[in-house]
Short mmCIF file of C-alpha atoms in Angstrom, two decimals:
data_model
loop_
_atom_site.label_atom_id
_atom_site.label_comp_id
_atom_site.label_asym_id
_atom_site.label_seq_id
_atom_site.Cartn_x
_atom_site.Cartn_y
_atom_site.Cartn_z
CA UNK A 201 0.01 0.02 -0.05
CA UNK A 202 1.29 3.39 -0.87
CA UNK A 203 0.10 7.01 -1.36
CA UNK A 204 0.58 7.73 -5.10
CA UNK A 205 2.12 10.69 -6.50
CA UNK A 206 2.91 8.99 -9.92
CA UNK A 207 0.70 10.28 -12.72
CA UNK A 208 -1.88 7.94 -14.35
CA UNK A 209 -4.52 9.08 -16.88
CA UNK A 210 -7.39 8.34 -14.45
CA UNK A 211 -9.78 10.02 -16.83
CA UNK A 212 -9.03 7.79 -19.77
CA UNK A 213 -11.93 5.43 -20.53
CA UNK A 214 -12.69 2.78 -23.27
CA UNK A 215 -14.89 5.18 -25.35
CA UNK A 216 -11.76 7.16 -26.09
CA UNK A 217 -10.63 4.25 -28.33
CA UNK A 218 -13.57 4.69 -30.56
CA UNK A 219 -13.66 8.58 -30.89
CA UNK A 220 -13.20 9.59 -34.53
CA UNK A 221 -12.60 5.99 -35.39
CA UNK A 222 -12.67 4.90 -38.97
CA UNK A 223 -15.87 3.26 -40.23
CA UNK A 224 -16.02 -0.42 -39.80
CA UNK A 225 -13.81 -0.51 -36.71
CA UNK A 226 -14.97 -3.30 -34.40
CA UNK A 227 -15.44 -2.12 -30.88
CA UNK A 228 -13.83 -4.32 -28.32
CA UNK A 229 -12.78 -1.45 -26.02
CA UNK A 230 -16.07 -0.57 -24.70
CA UNK A 231 -18.06 -3.16 -22.54
CA UNK A 232 -21.62 -2.17 -23.55
CA UNK A 233 -23.48 -5.24 -24.72
CA UNK A 234 -23.91 -5.21 -28.42
CA UNK A 235 -27.36 -4.89 -29.95
CA UNK A 236 -28.73 -2.75 -27.15
CA UNK A 237 -30.92 -1.15 -26.03
CA UNK A 238 -33.48 -3.71 -27.15
CA UNK A 239 -36.67 -2.52 -29.11
CA UNK A 240 -38.98 -2.82 -26.05
CA UNK A 241 -36.65 -0.60 -24.05
CA UNK A 242 -36.31 1.99 -26.75
CA UNK A 243 -40.18 2.02 -26.96
CA UNK A 244 -40.45 2.63 -23.20
CA UNK A 245 -37.98 5.39 -23.34
CA UNK A 246 -39.71 6.96 -26.40
CA UNK A 247 -43.10 6.75 -24.67
CA UNK A 248 -41.65 8.99 -21.86
CA UNK A 249 -41.01 11.78 -24.26
CA UNK A 250 -44.62 12.88 -24.02
CA UNK A 251 -43.90 13.82 -20.33
CA UNK A 252 -40.92 16.02 -20.83
CA UNK A 253 -42.92 19.24 -20.01
CA UNK A 254 -43.17 17.96 -16.35
CA UNK A 255 -40.29 17.85 -13.87
CA UNK A 256 -38.86 14.29 -13.41
CA UNK A 257 -40.50 12.28 -10.64
CA UNK A 258 -38.27 9.52 -9.55
CA UNK A 259 -40.52 7.79 -7.04
CA UNK A 260 -41.84 5.11 -9.08
CA UNK A 261 -38.47 4.12 -10.44
CA UNK A 262 -36.93 4.24 -6.95
CA UNK A 263 -39.57 1.98 -5.65
CA UNK A 264 -39.05 -0.47 -8.65
CA UNK A 265 -35.23 -0.61 -7.94
CA UNK A 266 -35.98 -1.16 -4.12
CA UNK A 267 -38.34 -3.94 -4.93
CA UNK A 268 -35.90 -5.58 -7.31
CA UNK A 269 -33.35 -5.94 -4.52
CA UNK A 270 -35.77 -6.49 -1.57
CA UNK A 271 -34.90 -3.17 0.01
CA UNK A 272 -36.88 -0.22 1.26
CA UNK A 273 -36.97 2.82 -1.06
CA UNK A 274 -35.10 4.89 1.53
CA UNK A 275 -32.03 2.70 0.88
CA UNK A 276 -32.04 3.60 -2.83
CA UNK A 277 -30.72 6.67 -4.69
CA UNK A 278 -30.95 7.10 -8.50
CA UNK A 279 -28.11 8.72 -10.23
CA UNK A 280 -27.01 9.89 -13.64
CA UNK A 281 -24.84 6.71 -14.12
CA UNK A 282 -22.46 5.15 -11.58
CA UNK A 283 -20.01 7.78 -12.45
CA UNK A 284 -22.16 10.43 -10.78
CA UNK A 285 -22.31 8.31 -7.56
CA UNK A 286 -18.64 8.33 -7.28
CA UNK A 287 -18.59 12.14 -7.42
CA UNK A 288 -21.36 12.33 -4.88
CA UNK A 289 -19.53 9.99 -2.49
CA UNK A 290 -16.34 12.08 -2.81
CA UNK A 291 -18.35 15.38 -2.13
CA UNK A 292 -19.91 13.99 1.04
CA UNK A 293 -17.10 11.87 2.33
CA UNK A 294 -15.79 14.31 4.99
CA UNK A 295 -19.36 14.90 6.16
CA UNK A 296 -19.46 11.11 6.70
CA UNK A 297 -16.21 11.06 8.60
CA UNK A 298 -13.80 10.08 5.86
CA UNK A 299 -10.06 11.10 6.24
CA UNK A 300 -8.18 8.19 4.87
CA UNK A 301 -9.69 6.84 1.61
CA UNK A 302 -8.25 3.80 -0.16
CA UNK A 303 -8.88 2.40 -3.57
CA UNK A 304 -8.17 -1.33 -4.39
CA UNK A 305 -6.50 -1.44 -7.81
CA UNK A 306 -6.36 -2.27 -10.71
CA UNK A 307 -9.95 -1.14 -11.10
CA UNK A 308 -12.17 1.49 -12.65
CA UNK A 309 -10.23 4.70 -12.13
CA UNK A 310 -13.13 7.23 -11.75
CA UNK A 311 -13.53 6.73 -7.95
CA UNK A 312 -9.98 7.75 -7.25
CA UNK A 313 -10.17 10.66 -9.78
CA UNK A 314 -13.28 11.95 -7.91
CA UNK A 315 -11.70 11.69 -4.43
CA UNK A 316 -8.63 13.51 -5.69
CA UNK A 317 -10.89 16.22 -7.10
CA UNK A 318 -12.42 16.53 -3.75
CA UNK A 319 -9.03 17.23 -2.14
CA UNK A 320 -8.23 13.81 -0.71
CA UNK A 321 -4.93 12.06 -0.61
CA UNK A 322 -5.92 8.73 -1.81
CA UNK A 323 -4.02 5.45 -0.92
CA UNK A 324 -3.82 2.49 -3.27
CA UNK A 325 -3.77 -1.23 -2.53
CA UNK A 326 -2.40 -2.92 -5.69
CA UNK A 327 -3.60 -6.48 -6.18
CA UNK A 328 -0.95 -8.74 -7.87
CA UNK A 329 -1.07 -10.73 -11.10
CA UNK A 330 0.84 -13.71 -9.39
CA UNK A 331 -2.04 -13.82 -6.93
CA UNK A 332 -4.73 -13.79 -9.67
CA UNK A 333 -5.61 -10.23 -8.78
CA UNK A 334 -7.62 -11.56 -5.89
CA UNK A 335 -8.39 -9.71 -2.73
CA UNK A 336 -6.99 -10.64 0.78
CA UNK A 337 -9.02 -8.63 3.24
CA UNK A 338 -6.15 -8.65 5.74
CA UNK A 339 -4.15 -6.52 3.28
CA UNK A 340 -6.43 -3.57 3.72
CA UNK A 341 -5.07 -1.19 6.42
CA UNK A 342 -7.20 -0.88 9.44
CA UNK A 343 -7.11 2.94 9.43
CA UNK A 344 -8.64 3.15 5.98
CA UNK A 345 -12.04 4.77 6.57
CA UNK A 346 -13.29 4.46 3.05
CA UNK A 347 -12.50 1.44 0.81
CA UNK A 348 -13.40 1.26 -2.81
CA UNK A 349 -13.44 -2.00 -4.68
CA UNK A 350 -15.12 -3.31 -7.93
CA UNK A 351 -16.90 -6.65 -8.16
CA UNK A 352 -16.50 -7.99 -10.61
CA UNK A 353 -13.51 -5.78 -11.19
CA UNK A 354 -12.87 -3.71 -14.20
CA UNK A 355 -10.43 -4.37 -15.91
CA UNK A 356 -9.42 -7.75 -14.42
CA UNK A 357 -12.69 -9.48 -14.70
CA UNK A 358 -12.08 -11.06 -11.36
CA UNK A 359 -15.15 -11.81 -9.20
CA UNK A 360 -14.28 -11.62 -5.50
CA UNK A 361 -16.19 -13.60 -2.92
CA UNK A 362 -18.91 -11.62 -1.18
CA UNK A 363 -17.51 -12.90 2.17
CA UNK A 364 -14.02 -11.41 1.37
CA UNK A 365 -15.51 -8.07 0.63
CA UNK A 366 -17.93 -8.03 3.52
CA UNK A 367 -14.86 -8.85 5.73
CA UNK A 368 -13.70 -5.40 5.00
CA UNK A 369 -16.55 -3.71 6.76
CA UNK A 370 -15.73 -1.91 10.00
CA UNK A 371 -17.54 0.53 12.31
CA UNK A 372 -16.79 4.02 11.04
CA UNK A 373 -15.69 2.84 7.55
CA UNK A 374 -17.51 3.29 4.16
CA UNK A 375 -17.20 0.21 2.01
CA UNK A 376 -17.95 1.06 -1.56
CA UNK A 377 -18.45 -1.79 -3.88
CA UNK A 378 -18.81 -1.10 -7.60
CA UNK A 379 -21.04 -3.71 -9.01
CA UNK A 380 -21.49 -2.07 -12.40
CA UNK A 381 -20.79 -5.47 -14.13
CA UNK A 382 -22.61 -7.72 -11.67
CA UNK A 383 -25.66 -8.19 -13.93
CA UNK A 384 -23.33 -9.77 -16.52
CA UNK A 385 -22.64 -12.58 -13.92
CA UNK A 386 -25.19 -15.42 -14.12
CA UNK A 387 -27.36 -15.44 -11.01
CA UNK A 388 -25.38 -12.40 -9.78
CA UNK A 389 -23.41 -14.66 -7.45
CA UNK A 390 -21.35 -12.82 -4.97
CA UNK A 391 -23.54 -9.59 -4.98
CA UNK A 392 -23.91 -7.56 -1.89
CA UNK A 393 -26.82 -5.48 -3.28
CA UNK A 394 -29.45 -7.00 -1.06
CA UNK A 395 -27.38 -7.15 2.15
CA UNK A 396 -28.47 -4.85 5.01
CA UNK A 397 -26.21 -6.50 7.75
CA UNK A 398 -22.80 -5.08 6.46
CA UNK A 399 -22.12 -1.84 8.36
CA UNK A 400 -21.12 1.03 6.01
CA UNK A 401 -21.95 -0.71 2.79
CA UNK A 402 -22.42 1.27 -0.23
CA UNK A 403 -23.19 -0.70 -3.54
CA UNK A 404 -23.22 1.02 -6.92
CA UNK A 405 -25.04 -0.36 -9.97
CA UNK A 406 -25.16 0.75 -13.54
CA UNK A 407 -27.73 0.00 -16.25
CA UNK A 408 -25.32 1.09 -18.97
CA UNK A 409 -23.55 -2.11 -19.90
CA UNK A 410 -26.23 -4.73 -20.07
CA UNK A 411 -28.84 -2.33 -21.55
CA UNK A 412 -26.77 -0.14 -23.82
CA UNK A 413 -27.68 3.07 -21.99
CA UNK A 414 -24.34 4.84 -21.83
CA UNK A 415 -25.86 7.91 -23.54
CA UNK A 416 -28.76 8.05 -21.24
CA UNK A 417 -26.84 8.03 -17.99
CA UNK A 418 -28.62 5.90 -15.36
CA UNK A 419 -27.50 3.98 -12.37
CA UNK A 420 -28.25 3.86 -8.55
CA UNK A 421 -26.79 3.58 -5.17
CA UNK A 422 -27.87 1.13 -2.49
CA UNK A 423 -26.82 2.15 1.07
CA UNK A 424 -27.93 2.82 4.58
CA UNK A 425 -30.68 5.61 4.74
CA UNK A 426 -28.56 8.25 6.40
CA UNK A 427 -25.90 7.62 3.67
CA UNK A 428 -28.49 7.97 0.97
CA UNK A 429 -29.77 11.15 2.50
CA UNK A 430 -26.31 12.75 2.55
CA UNK A 431 -25.74 11.68 -1.08
CA UNK A 432 -29.07 13.14 -2.06
CA UNK A 433 -28.31 16.50 -0.55
CA UNK A 434 -25.11 16.69 -2.72
CA UNK A 435 -27.11 16.11 -5.88
CA UNK A 436 -28.61 19.05 -8.00
CA UNK A 437 -32.31 19.14 -8.36
CA UNK A 438 -33.80 16.68 -10.71
CA UNK A 439 -30.57 14.91 -11.46
CA UNK A 440 -32.07 11.98 -13.46
CA UNK A 441 -34.08 12.82 -16.59
CA UNK A 442 -37.61 11.47 -17.24
CA UNK A 443 -36.40 9.09 -20.01
CA UNK A 444 -33.65 7.71 -17.76
CA UNK A 445 -36.23 7.12 -15.02
CA UNK A 446 -38.48 5.42 -17.49
CA UNK A 447 -35.53 3.15 -18.45
CA UNK A 448 -34.63 2.41 -14.82
CA UNK A 449 -38.27 1.20 -14.12
CA UNK A 450 -38.47 -0.83 -17.34
CA UNK A 451 -35.22 -2.65 -16.53
CA UNK A 452 -36.59 -3.73 -13.13
CA UNK A 453 -39.54 -5.62 -14.77
CA UNK A 454 -39.32 -9.43 -14.27
CA UNK A 455 -39.23 -9.90 -17.98
CA UNK A 456 -36.22 -7.62 -18.22
CA UNK A 457 -34.50 -9.33 -15.48
CA UNK A 458 -34.98 -12.63 -17.12
CA UNK A 459 -33.52 -11.19 -20.31
CA UNK A 460 -30.58 -9.86 -18.52
CA UNK A 461 -29.90 -13.34 -16.91
CA UNK A 462 -30.11 -15.01 -20.32
CA UNK A 463 -27.69 -12.44 -21.74
CA UNK A 464 -25.20 -13.16 -18.73
CA UNK A 465 -25.42 -16.88 -19.58
CA UNK A 466 -24.66 -16.25 -23.20
CA UNK A 467 -21.76 -13.96 -22.27
CA UNK A 468 -20.33 -16.73 -20.07
CA UNK A 469 -20.35 -19.19 -22.92
CA UNK A 470 -18.82 -16.69 -25.38
CA UNK A 471 -16.16 -15.71 -22.82
CA UNK A 472 -15.15 -19.32 -22.37
CA UNK A 473 -14.69 -19.50 -26.23
CA UNK A 474 -12.57 -16.31 -26.19
CA UNK A 475 -10.40 -17.64 -23.32
CA UNK A 476 -9.90 -20.97 -25.10
CA UNK A 477 -8.80 -19.12 -28.14
CA UNK A 478 -6.36 -16.86 -26.28
CA UNK A 479 -4.89 -19.97 -24.45
CA UNK A 480 -3.47 -21.17 -27.84
CA UNK A 481 -1.06 -18.12 -27.94
CA UNK A 482 2.17 -18.64 -26.18
CA UNK A 483 2.79 -14.89 -26.22
CA UNK A 484 -0.33 -14.08 -24.39
CA UNK A 485 -0.97 -14.28 -20.69
CA UNK A 486 -4.60 -14.04 -19.64
CA UNK A 487 -6.43 -13.50 -16.31
CA UNK A 488 -8.06 -16.78 -16.71
CA UNK A 489 -10.52 -16.31 -13.75
CA UNK A 490 -12.53 -13.87 -15.78
CA UNK A 491 -16.22 -13.73 -14.78
CA UNK A 492 -17.43 -10.60 -16.37
CA UNK A 493 -18.16 -9.37 -19.97
CA UNK A 494 -14.41 -8.70 -20.68
CA UNK A 495 -11.12 -10.30 -20.23
CA UNK A 496 -7.68 -8.99 -19.48
CA UNK A 497 -4.61 -10.17 -21.26
CA UNK A 498 -0.87 -9.37 -21.46
CA UNK A 499 1.40 -9.25 -24.37
CA UNK A 500 4.90 -7.85 -25.02
CA UNK A 501 4.91 -4.61 -26.76
CA UNK A 502 1.24 -4.06 -25.91
CA UNK A 503 1.12 -0.61 -27.55
CA UNK A 504 2.34 -1.82 -30.80
CA UNK A 505 0.06 -4.74 -30.73
CA UNK A 506 -3.00 -2.51 -30.05
CA UNK A 507 -2.02 -0.33 -32.90
CA UNK A 508 -1.67 -3.28 -35.28
CA UNK A 509 -5.04 -4.67 -34.10
CA UNK A 510 -6.51 -1.21 -34.90
CA UNK A 511 -5.15 -1.31 -38.45
CA UNK A 512 -6.70 -4.71 -38.71
CA UNK A 513 -10.10 -3.44 -37.72
CA UNK A 514 -10.33 -3.95 -33.79
CA UNK A 515 -10.36 -1.21 -31.20
CA UNK A 516 -9.15 -2.55 -27.79
CA UNK A 517 -8.72 -0.92 -24.38
CA UNK A 518 -5.29 0.00 -23.25
CA UNK A 519 -4.32 -1.21 -19.84
CA UNK A 520 -1.54 1.19 -18.71
CA UNK A 521 -3.99 3.86 -17.44
CA UNK A 522 -4.96 1.46 -14.59
CA UNK A 523 -2.83 1.69 -11.51
CA UNK A 524 -1.06 -1.77 -11.09
CA UNK A 525 -0.88 -2.47 -14.75
CA UNK A 526 1.52 -1.44 -17.57
CA UNK A 527 1.68 -1.08 -21.35
CA UNK A 528 1.52 -4.75 -22.00
CA UNK A 529 -2.03 -5.11 -20.68
CA UNK A 530 -4.98 -5.00 -22.93
CA UNK A 531 -8.75 -5.33 -22.11
CA UNK A 532 -10.99 -7.13 -24.61
CA UNK A 533 -14.82 -7.05 -24.51
CA UNK A 534 -16.54 -10.41 -24.95
CA UNK A 535 -18.46 -10.54 -28.16
CA UNK A 536 -20.22 -13.13 -30.23
CA UNK A 537 -18.33 -16.15 -31.52
CA UNK A 538 -17.99 -14.95 -35.16
CA UNK A 539 -16.48 -11.61 -33.84
CA UNK A 540 -14.13 -13.48 -31.52
CA UNK A 541 -12.83 -15.71 -34.27
CA UNK A 542 -12.06 -12.69 -36.38
CA UNK A 543 -10.32 -10.99 -33.52
CA UNK A 544 -8.20 -14.11 -32.79
CA UNK A 545 -7.13 -14.20 -36.36
CA UNK A 546 -6.31 -10.52 -36.22
CA UNK A 547 -4.32 -11.05 -32.95
CA UNK A 548 -2.27 -13.79 -34.62
CA UNK A 549 -1.36 -11.40 -37.43
CA UNK A 550 -0.61 -8.54 -35.01
CA UNK A 551 1.67 -10.66 -32.90
CA UNK A 552 3.51 -11.83 -36.00
CA UNK A 553 3.89 -8.30 -37.34
CA UNK A 554 5.29 -6.86 -34.01
CA UNK A 555 7.62 -9.92 -33.50
CA UNK A 556 9.19 -11.43 -30.40
#
């Protein structure tokens, strides 16, 4: 554990790989499920446009989210995506008694960026490749009064046991768990979303990845009522638009949850195919314990390989912006089998072009 002064581009995200991209470039850099949002969800969102003259009313969507997780509505806060939640947490952290925040890396970098912007000195706990990027709860310092961890973690795709994360809870500590990709895990095993017995627990969810709503900005926080009230006070008025509220409510329907579960099971099958293909390359090291909708791999001369892949028609996510990783790391979104097969052929060519 150390307090970083080294610069990482914490604001770099996968969408940057697709900006101004040439036509026909296959997107493996962004983890949004392809073919989304589905027609029924687009229709629900479009139907909400007749209500735009009225101010947004989030009560129905909030209740739907609460019922989906078996919680009281006072434990739910709707946000403009999970990214807004990280900013809200940073804004109210001192009010909630936080002085020594710690972020478990490698993981999504926005939580650390938000805490830094709020004036905090942020410590890092770096999980190690030789240990499978898995969490040992004993490695988190006792004096950390805010701990942030992803589950499953972006970009490693590691799914930590719920018991290991819950073991981090302490009186006087906020335990922030980013579950943005949990709905891509069949049966959402290891989720903490419905737990009310873990002190200081704050679970963040996003509807962006599974439902293709990155442009709409909708997510939510599940936490103790007093924490929700503090976060809500830090929000501007009407922070979530009427179309986003309609989407949130629609995605809580039983039929939608069933569709999400089916998608998670398809992703698991396609991920296994991708991992099997990657295992054929001696030059590639893969985080084999992947459980999310992406995999993390390492190659020599990663920047050159990524550029070659781009020339061959595939955008991938660079790994060197994640603390704890370096330029050899590349994150790949799980896609359908045909796309994966084309990518594996392109990777073979890229590695041959770059050489040993």
